[in-house]
Coordinates of N, CA and C in Angstrom, one line a residue:
X1 N 50.8 38.2 -72.4 CA 50.0 36.7 -71.3 C 50.7 35.9 -71.9
X2 N 50.8 35.4 -72.6 CA 51.6 34.6 -73.0 C 52.4 33.7 -73.1
X3 N 52.8 34.8 -71.9 CA 54.9 34.8 -71.7 C 54.2 34.7 -70.2
X4 N 53.5 34.6 -69.5 CA 53.4 34.3 -68.1 C 53.4 33.2 -67.7
X5 N 53.4 32.5 -67.8 CA 53.4 30.7 -67.7 C 54.5 30.5 -68.1
X6 N 55.6 30.6 -68.9 CA 56.8 30.5 -69.5 C 57.6 30.8 -68.3
X7 N 57.8 32.0 -67.6 CA 57.7 33.6 -67.0 C 57.6 32.5 -65.7
X8 N 56.1 32.1 -65.0 CA 56.1 31.6 -64.5 C 56.9 30.4 -63.6
X9 N 57.1 29.8 -65.0 CA 57.3 28.5 -64.5 C 59.5 28.8 -63.8
X10 N 59.8 29.5 -64.7 CA 61.6 29.2 -65.7 C 61.4 30.4 -63.4
X11 N 60.7 31.4 -63.1 CA 60.8 32.0 -61.6 C 60.7 30.5 -60.7
X12 N 59.4 29.7 -60.9 CA 59.2 29.0 -59.2 C 60.9 27.8 -60.1
X13 N 61.0 27.0 -61.4 CA 62.5 26.4 -61.3 C 63.5 27.0 -60.5
X14 N 63.6 27.7 -61.1 CA 64.9 28.7 -60.2 C 65.0 28.9 -58.9
X15 N 64.1 29.1 -58.1 CA 63.5 28.8 -56.6 C 64.5 27.6 -55.6
X16 N 63.2 26.8 -56.4 CA 63.5 25.3 -56.7 C 65.2 25.1 -57.2
X17 N 65.8 25.2 -57.3 CA 67.9 24.5 -57.3 C 68.0 25.4 -56.3
X18 N 67.6 26.8 -56.4 CA 68.7 27.7 -55.7 C 68.0 27.5 -54.2
X19 N 67.2 26.5 -53.6 CA 67.4 26.0 -52.3 C 68.0 24.9 -52.4
X20 N 67.9 23.6 -53.6 CA 68.1 22.9 -53.2 C 69.5 22.4 -53.1
X21 N 69.9 23.7 -54.3 CA 71.6 23.9 -53.6 C 72.3 24.7 -52.1
X22 N 71.7 24.7 -51.6 CA 71.4 25.6 -50.4 C 72.1 24.1 -49.5
X23 N 72.6 23.6 -48.8 CA 73.8 22.3 -48.0 C 73.4 22.5 -46.9
X24 N 72.5 21.2 -46.0 CA 72.2 21.5 -44.1 C 73.8 22.7 -43.8
X25 N 73.6 22.5 -43.1 CA 74.5 23.0 -42.3 C 74.4 22.2 -40.7
X26 N 75.6 22.2 -40.0 CA 75.5 21.7 -38.8 C 75.4 22.2 -37.6
X27 N 74.5 22.0 -37.3 CA 73.5 22.8 -35.8 C 74.7 23.1 -34.3
X28 N 74.8 23.7 -33.9 CA 75.2 23.9 -33.0 C 74.8 24.3 -31.3
X29 N 74.5 23.1 -30.9 CA 73.4 22.9 -30.0 C 74.4 24.3 -28.7
X30 N 74.0 25.2 -28.3 CA 74.1 26.0 -27.5 C 73.3 25.5 -25.4
X31 N 74.1 24.8 -24.2 CA 74.0 25.1 -23.6 C 74.1 26.1 -21.9
X32 N 73.9 25.8 -21.0 CA 74.4 27.2 -20.6 C 75.5 26.6 -19.4
X33 N 76.2 25.9 -20.5 CA 77.4 26.2 -19.4 C 78.5 26.9 -20.9
X34 N 76.8 27.6 -22.4 CA 77.8 28.6 -23.0 C 77.5 29.7 -22.7
X35 N 77.4 29.6 -21.6 CA 76.3 32.1 -21.6 C 77.1 32.3 -20.7
X36 N 77.4 33.8 -20.5 CA 78.8 34.6 -20.5 C 77.2 35.5 -19.3
X37 N 76.8 35.8 -20.1 CA 76.0 37.0 -18.8 C 74.3 36.7 -19.5
X38 N 73.5 37.0 -18.2 CA 71.8 37.2 -19.0 C 71.9 39.3 -18.0
X39 N 70.5 39.7 -18.8 CA 70.1 41.4 -17.9 C 68.5 40.7 -19.1
X40 N 68.3 41.9 -17.7 CA 66.8 41.4 -17.8 C 66.5 42.9 -17.3
X41 N 65.5 44.1 -18.1 CA 65.7 45.0 -18.2 C 64.0 45.1 -18.5
X42 N 62.9 45.4 -17.1 CA 61.5 45.6 -17.1 C 60.5 46.4 -17.5
X43 N 60.1 47.0 -18.5 CA 59.7 48.8 -18.9 C 57.9 48.4 -18.4
X44 N 57.8 49.4 -18.5 CA 56.5 49.4 -17.5 C 55.1 48.5 -19.6
X45 N 53.7 48.3 -18.5 CA 52.6 47.0 -19.3 C 53.2 46.3 -19.6
X46 N 54.1 45.6 -18.6 CA 54.8 44.5 -19.0 C 55.0 43.6 -19.6
X47 N 56.7 44.8 -20.7 CA 56.5 44.5 -21.8 C 58.2 44.6 -21.0
X48 N 59.0 43.5 -21.1 CA 60.8 42.6 -20.4 C 62.1 43.1 -22.3
X49 N 63.1 42.9 -21.4 CA 63.7 42.7 -22.9 C 65.0 41.2 -21.8
X50 N 65.1 41.1 -22.4 CA 65.7 39.4 -22.3 C 66.8 40.0 -22.9
X51 N 68.6 39.9 -22.7 CA 69.4 39.9 -22.9 C 70.6 39.0 -22.7
X52 N 71.3 37.5 -23.5 CA 71.6 36.2 -22.7 C 72.8 36.4 -24.0
X53 N 73.8 36.6 -23.4 CA 75.2 35.9 -24.4 C 75.7 35.4 -23.9
X54 N 75.7 34.3 -25.1 CA 76.9 33.5 -24.7 C 77.6 33.2 -25.7
X55 N 79.1 32.2 -25.4 CA 79.5 31.9 -26.4 C 79.6 30.5 -27.6
X56 N 79.6 31.1 -28.7 CA 78.4 29.3 -29.4 C 80.0 28.8 -30.2
X57 N 80.8 30.1 -31.2 CA 81.4 29.8 -32.4 C 82.7 29.9 -31.3
X58 N 83.5 29.1 -32.1 CA 85.0 28.7 -31.7 C 85.7 29.5 -32.5
X59 N 86.6 30.0 -31.6 CA 88.1 31.5 -31.8 C 88.1 30.1 -34.6
X60 N 89.0 32.1 -34.6 CA 88.3 31.9 -36.2 C 87.4 32.6 -36.5
X61 N 87.9 31.9 -38.3 CA 87.5 32.3 -39.1 C 85.7 31.7 -39.7
X62 N 84.8 33.0 -39.1 CA 82.9 31.8 -39.1 C 82.3 32.5 -40.1
X63 N 81.8 31.8 -41.3 CA 80.8 32.2 -41.9 C 78.9 32.0 -41.0
X64 N 79.0 33.4 -41.5 CA 76.9 33.0 -40.9 C 77.0 33.3 -42.7
X65 N 75.0 32.6 -42.5 CA 74.6 32.3 -43.9 C 72.8 32.4 -43.6
X66 N 73.0 32.8 -44.2 CA 70.9 32.8 -43.7 C 70.2 31.2 -43.9

């Protein structure tokens, strides 16, 4: 029981450090000019699937991070 508080503090510190090191990336805004196609599929019970295909990234190597 005496190890719970120190372990919790260490874990919280690691989570805080990991989130602080994640540098914000430049946001890429998508406009209507980026749109290549749109498809709509309508299902029963008022359900629909919309597929919107856009070209947003430039040519070359892209690294996507969560």
